[in-house]
GROMACS .gro file of C-alpha atoms in nm:
model
  235
    1MET     CA    1  10.794  11.041  13.169
    2ARG     CA    2  10.448  10.948  13.293
    3LEU     CA    3  10.340  10.851  12.941
    4GLN     CA    4  10.655  10.642  12.900
    5GLU     CA    5  10.583  10.467  13.230
    6GLN     CA    6  10.224  10.398  13.128
    7LEU     CA    7  10.340  10.240  12.804
    8ALA     CA    8  10.599  10.029  12.985
    9THR     CA    9  10.348   9.904  13.244
   10HIS     CA   10  10.062   9.856  12.994
   11SER     CA   11   9.849  10.107  13.185
   12TYR     CA   12   9.828  10.354  12.894
   13ARG     CA   13   9.476  10.419  12.768
   14PRO     CA   14   9.391  10.645  12.470
   15GLY     CA   15   9.180  10.953  12.535
   16ALA     CA   16   8.858  11.060  12.366
   17TYR     CA   17   8.852  11.190  12.010
   18VAL     CA   18   8.718  11.530  11.907
   19HIS     CA   19   8.509  11.491  11.591
   20PHE     CA   20   8.435  11.756  11.329
   21PHE     CA   21   8.348  11.774  10.958
   22ILE     CA   22   8.545  11.931  10.676
   23HIS     CA   23   8.443  11.983  10.312
   24GLU     CA   24   8.759  11.960  10.095
   25PRO     CA   25   8.593  11.912   9.852
   26LYS     CA   26   8.362  11.639   9.980
   27ARG     CA   27   8.230  11.601  10.332
   28ARG     CA   28   8.462  11.407  10.565
   29LEU     CA   29   8.442  11.332  10.936
   30ILE     CA   30   8.778  11.410  11.101
   31SER     CA   31   8.868  11.257  11.437
   32ALA     CA   32   9.135  11.446  11.634
   33ALA     CA   33   9.312  11.246  11.904
   34PRO     CA   34   9.453  11.415  12.218
   35PHE     CA   35   9.812  11.540  12.188
   36ARG     CA   36   9.957  11.264  12.409
   37ASP     CA   37   9.794  11.001  12.189
   38ARG     CA   38   9.937  11.161  11.876
   39VAL     CA   39  10.282  11.136  12.035
   40VAL     CA   40  10.222  10.763  12.082
   41HIS     CA   41  10.100  10.728  11.723
   42HIS     CA   42  10.416  10.892  11.585
   43ALA     CA   43  10.645  10.682  11.803
   44LEU     CA   44  10.466  10.362  11.705
   45CYS     CA   45  10.486  10.439  11.333
   46ASN     CA   46  10.857  10.521  11.361
   47ILE     CA   47  10.914  10.176  11.510
   48ILE     CA   48  10.701   9.961  11.280
   49GLU     CA   49  10.734  10.147  10.948
   50PRO     CA   50  11.069   9.988  10.846
   51ALA     CA   51  10.915   9.641  10.875
   52PHE     CA   52  10.661   9.730  10.606
   53GLU     CA   53  10.830   9.989  10.385
   54ALA     CA   54  11.047   9.738  10.202
   55SER     CA   55  10.740   9.534  10.106
   56PHE     CA   56  10.547   9.825   9.950
   57ILE     CA   57  10.543   9.858   9.571
   58SER     CA   58  10.735  10.148   9.420
   59HIS     CA   59  10.425  10.320   9.288
   60SER     CA   60  10.227  10.350   9.611
   61TYR     CA   61  10.266  10.722   9.675
   62ALA     CA   62  10.066  10.834   9.979
   63ASN     CA   63  10.219  10.903  10.321
   64ARG     CA   64  10.565  10.772  10.231
   65VAL     CA   65  10.903  10.944  10.253
   66GLY     CA   66  11.028  11.039   9.907
   67LYS     CA   67  10.690  10.981   9.739
   68GLY     CA   68  10.389  11.213   9.764
   69THR     CA   69  10.155  11.395   9.528
   70HIS     CA   70  10.410  11.546   9.289
   71ARG     CA   71  10.591  11.218   9.222
   72CYS     CA   72  10.254  11.048   9.172
   73LEU     CA   73  10.154  11.309   8.915
   74ASP     CA   74  10.489  11.279   8.738
   75THR     CA   75  10.444  10.903   8.701
   76CYS     CA   76  10.084  10.949   8.590
   77GLN     CA   77  10.186  11.196   8.319
   78HIS     CA   78  10.466  10.967   8.202
   79TRP     CA   79  10.233  10.669   8.165
   80LEU     CA   80   9.967  10.881   7.996
   81GLN     CA   81  10.224  10.941   7.722
   82ARG     CA   82  10.313  10.571   7.706
   83TYR     CA   83   9.970  10.397   7.715
   84ARG     CA   84   9.645  10.453   7.524
   85TYR     CA   85   9.394  10.369   7.799
   86VAL     CA   86   9.365  10.407   8.175
   87LEU     CA   87   9.126  10.253   8.428
   88GLN     CA   88   9.050  10.494   8.713
   89CYS     CA   89   8.905  10.358   9.040
   90ASP     CA   90   8.865  10.447   9.402
   91LEU     CA   91   8.748  10.239   9.698
   92ARG     CA   92   8.402  10.307   9.831
   93GLN     CA   93   8.403  10.447  10.187
   94TYR     CA   94   8.759  10.325  10.232
   95PHE     CA   95   8.853  10.441  10.583
   96PRO     CA   96   8.510  10.358  10.733
   97SER     CA   97   8.513  10.011  10.573
   98ILE     CA   98   8.855   9.885  10.688
   99ASP     CA   99   8.802   9.553  10.866
  100HIS     CA  100   8.999   9.539  11.192
  101ARG     CA  101   9.040   9.161  11.180
  102ILE     CA  102   9.197   9.173  10.834
  103LEU     CA  103   9.416   9.469  10.930
  104GLN     CA  104   9.532   9.312  11.257
  105HIS     CA  105   9.623   8.991  11.074
  106THR     CA  106   9.815   9.192  10.813
  107LEU     CA  107  10.011   9.379  11.080
  108ASP     CA  108  10.077   9.073  11.297
  109ARG     CA  109  10.245   8.891  11.010
  110ARG     CA  110  10.533   9.142  11.024
  111ILE     CA  111  10.526   9.248  11.390
  112GLN     CA  112  10.636   8.981  11.636
  113ASP     CA  113  10.674   9.194  11.949
  114GLY     CA  114  10.387   9.129  12.190
  115ASP     CA  115  10.392   9.481  12.340
  116LEU     CA  116  10.364   9.640  11.996
  117ARG     CA  117  10.079   9.410  11.901
  118ARG     CA  118   9.901   9.497  12.224
  119LEU     CA  119   9.943   9.871  12.162
  120ILE     CA  120   9.817   9.840  11.804
  121ALA     CA  121   9.509   9.652  11.921
  122LEU     CA  122   9.447   9.919  12.185
  123ILE     CA  123   9.464  10.202  11.930
  124LEU     CA  124   9.240  10.010  11.692
  125ARG     CA  125   8.977   9.957  11.962
  126SER     CA  126   8.989  10.323  12.062
  127GLY     CA  127   8.885  10.427  11.711
  128ALA     CA  128   8.634  10.151  11.643
  129GLY     CA  129   8.297  10.295  11.549
  130ALA     CA  130   8.427  10.649  11.496
  131LEU     CA  131   8.308  10.633  11.135
  132ALA     CA  132   8.016  10.394  11.183
  133GLY     CA  133   7.767  10.653  11.065
  134GLU     CA  134   7.969  10.705  10.745
  135TYR     CA  135   7.960  10.341  10.628
  136ASP     CA  136   7.692  10.134  10.457
  137MET     CA  137   7.774   9.765  10.505
  138VAL     CA  138   7.898   9.589  10.191
  139TYR     CA  139   7.923   9.210  10.183
  140PHE     CA  140   8.191   9.024   9.988
  141PRO     CA  141   8.206   8.661   9.867
  142HIS     CA  142   8.447   8.555  10.144
  143ASP     CA  143   8.243   8.709  10.429
  144ASP     CA  144   8.082   8.487  10.693
  145LEU     CA  145   7.759   8.550  10.886
  146PHE     CA  146   7.947   8.744  11.152
  147ALA     CA  147   8.106   8.998  10.917
  148VAL     CA  148   7.850   9.263  11.007
  149ASN     CA  149   7.955   9.244  11.375
  150ARG     CA  150   8.328   9.282  11.319
  151PRO     CA  151   8.475   9.622  11.413
  152ARG     CA  152   8.556   9.845  11.118
  153GLY     CA  153   8.693  10.186  11.040
  154LEU     CA  154   9.005  10.394  11.101
  155PRO     CA  155   8.962  10.751  11.230
  156ILE     CA  156   9.060  11.001  10.962
  157GLY     CA  157   9.323  11.222  11.123
  158ASN     CA  158   9.552  10.969  11.290
  159LEU     CA  159   9.902  10.910  11.155
  160THR     CA  160   9.847  10.542  11.236
  161SER     CA  161   9.536  10.542  11.016
  162GLN     CA  162   9.730  10.682  10.721
  163PHE     CA  163  10.008  10.427  10.759
  164TRP     CA  164   9.779  10.130  10.823
  165ALA     CA  165   9.570  10.225  10.520
  166ASN     CA  166   9.881  10.157  10.307
  167CYS     CA  167   9.948   9.829  10.486
  168TYR     CA  168   9.588   9.719  10.433
  169LEU     CA  169   9.612   9.755  10.054
  170ASN     CA  170   9.966   9.622  10.017
  171GLU     CA  171   9.844   9.273   9.929
  172PHE     CA  172   9.604   9.424   9.674
  173ASP     CA  173   9.890   9.623   9.516
  174HIS     CA  174  10.089   9.303   9.467
  175PHE     CA  175   9.782   9.123   9.332
  176VAL     CA  176   9.744   9.389   9.061
  177THR     CA  177  10.111   9.405   8.966
  178ARG     CA  178  10.201   9.035   8.997
  179GLU     CA  179   9.889   8.826   8.944
  180LEU     CA  180   9.715   9.054   8.696
  181GLY     CA  181  10.047   9.153   8.541
  182CYS     CA  182   9.975   9.525   8.527
  183ALA     CA  183  10.314   9.687   8.471
  184ALA     CA  184  10.174  10.041   8.496
  185TYR     CA  185   9.975  10.069   8.818
  186LEU     CA  186   9.983  10.342   9.079
  187ARG     CA  187   9.790  10.415   9.397
  188PHE     CA  188   9.745  10.721   9.616
  189VAL     CA  189   9.556  10.618   9.935
  190ASP     CA  190   9.231  10.470   9.796
  191ASP     CA  191   9.256  10.607   9.441
  192PHE     CA  192   9.433  10.389   9.187
  193LEU     CA  193   9.502  10.382   8.813
  194LEU     CA  194   9.580  10.094   8.576
  195PHE     CA  195   9.722  10.169   8.231
  196ALA     CA  196   9.707   9.951   7.918
  197ASP     CA  197   9.707   9.971   7.540
  198ASP     CA  198   9.376   9.789   7.481
  199LYS     CA  199   9.030   9.803   7.636
  200ARG     CA  200   8.990   9.426   7.662
  201THR     CA  201   9.280   9.407   7.904
  202LEU     CA  202   9.136   9.690   8.114
  203TRP     CA  203   8.793   9.524   8.113
  204ALA     CA  204   8.943   9.199   8.246
  205TRP     CA  205   9.134   9.389   8.513
  206LYS     CA  206   8.821   9.582   8.609
  207GLN     CA  207   8.637   9.257   8.674
  208ALA     CA  208   8.928   9.125   8.880
  209VAL     CA  209   8.958   9.431   9.106
  210SER     CA  210   8.581   9.441   9.164
  211CYS     CA  211   8.579   9.121   9.370
  212GLY     CA  212   8.651   9.293   9.703
  213ARG     CA  213   8.942   9.062   9.784
  214VAL     CA  214   9.067   9.295  10.062
  215GLY     CA  215   8.727   9.376  10.208
  216ALA     CA  216   8.690   9.702  10.017
  217ALA     CA  217   8.484   9.767   9.705
  218PRO     CA  218   8.564   9.990   9.408
  219SER     CA  219   8.320  10.277   9.377
  220ALA     CA  220   8.091  10.241   9.077
  221SER     CA  221   8.079  10.618   9.041
  222LYS     CA  222   8.452  10.650   8.971
  223ARG     CA  223   8.535  10.316   8.807
  224ARG     CA  224   8.587  10.398   8.438
  225GLU     CA  225   8.808  10.344   8.138
  226THR     CA  226   8.935  10.647   7.951
  227ASN     CA  227   9.092  10.693   7.610
  228HIS     CA  228   9.315  10.974   7.734
  229GLU     CA  229   9.399  11.088   7.383
  230CYS     CA  230   9.046  11.231   7.375
  231ASP     CA  231   8.970  11.278   7.743
  232PRO     CA  232   9.278  11.339   7.962
  233CYS     CA  233   9.276  11.146   8.288
  234ARG     CA  234   9.337  11.329   8.613
  235CYS     CA  235   9.548  11.139   8.866
   0.00000   0.00000   0.00000
């Protein structure tokens, strides 16, 4: 009841995170919020998720009811049988690089309630800088001189971070499927695949998705085209 009262009176303040590293398989900094804060995160996501779910593309598979790893793999295998080539990408330092201003604007477009907006901003501020040591600043064509000073990063471990990570890339998903016209595109968190029958199309798409239009950059180490008849692609 005390937590409910704090939320109602705007006196709620998030507690401190506990940070630790895991290696599954690569090194990641995990930020564990106190139990009471995780309760708030779950309640908030239950309220705001319906406002966004209908806008997500069908083939965004992470952290969504009825989606998940197995359905993603099924779709990947189906398209591997249908198309000759696949472009495999991930986003460099995705969670550490998420720009709070862009994310807040994305969320505010669908959330009109002032109390919810205030709570979202509070949770965002509580996690700002948690991954600062994990991010090397990348500048994009649309950035201004103050981009380096804007808060970035979502703590890995929060339910809100997982959900907001999908919201953040929703516009990018629609850019790929609608503007680029990629009929066979899927994404799982920050890993995404584009399928086509010719390399020239994939090359054009690769240039288009490299522009950092959402404030995140594809990783050069994983951006590649594959003729999967010779070298099977792993989703």
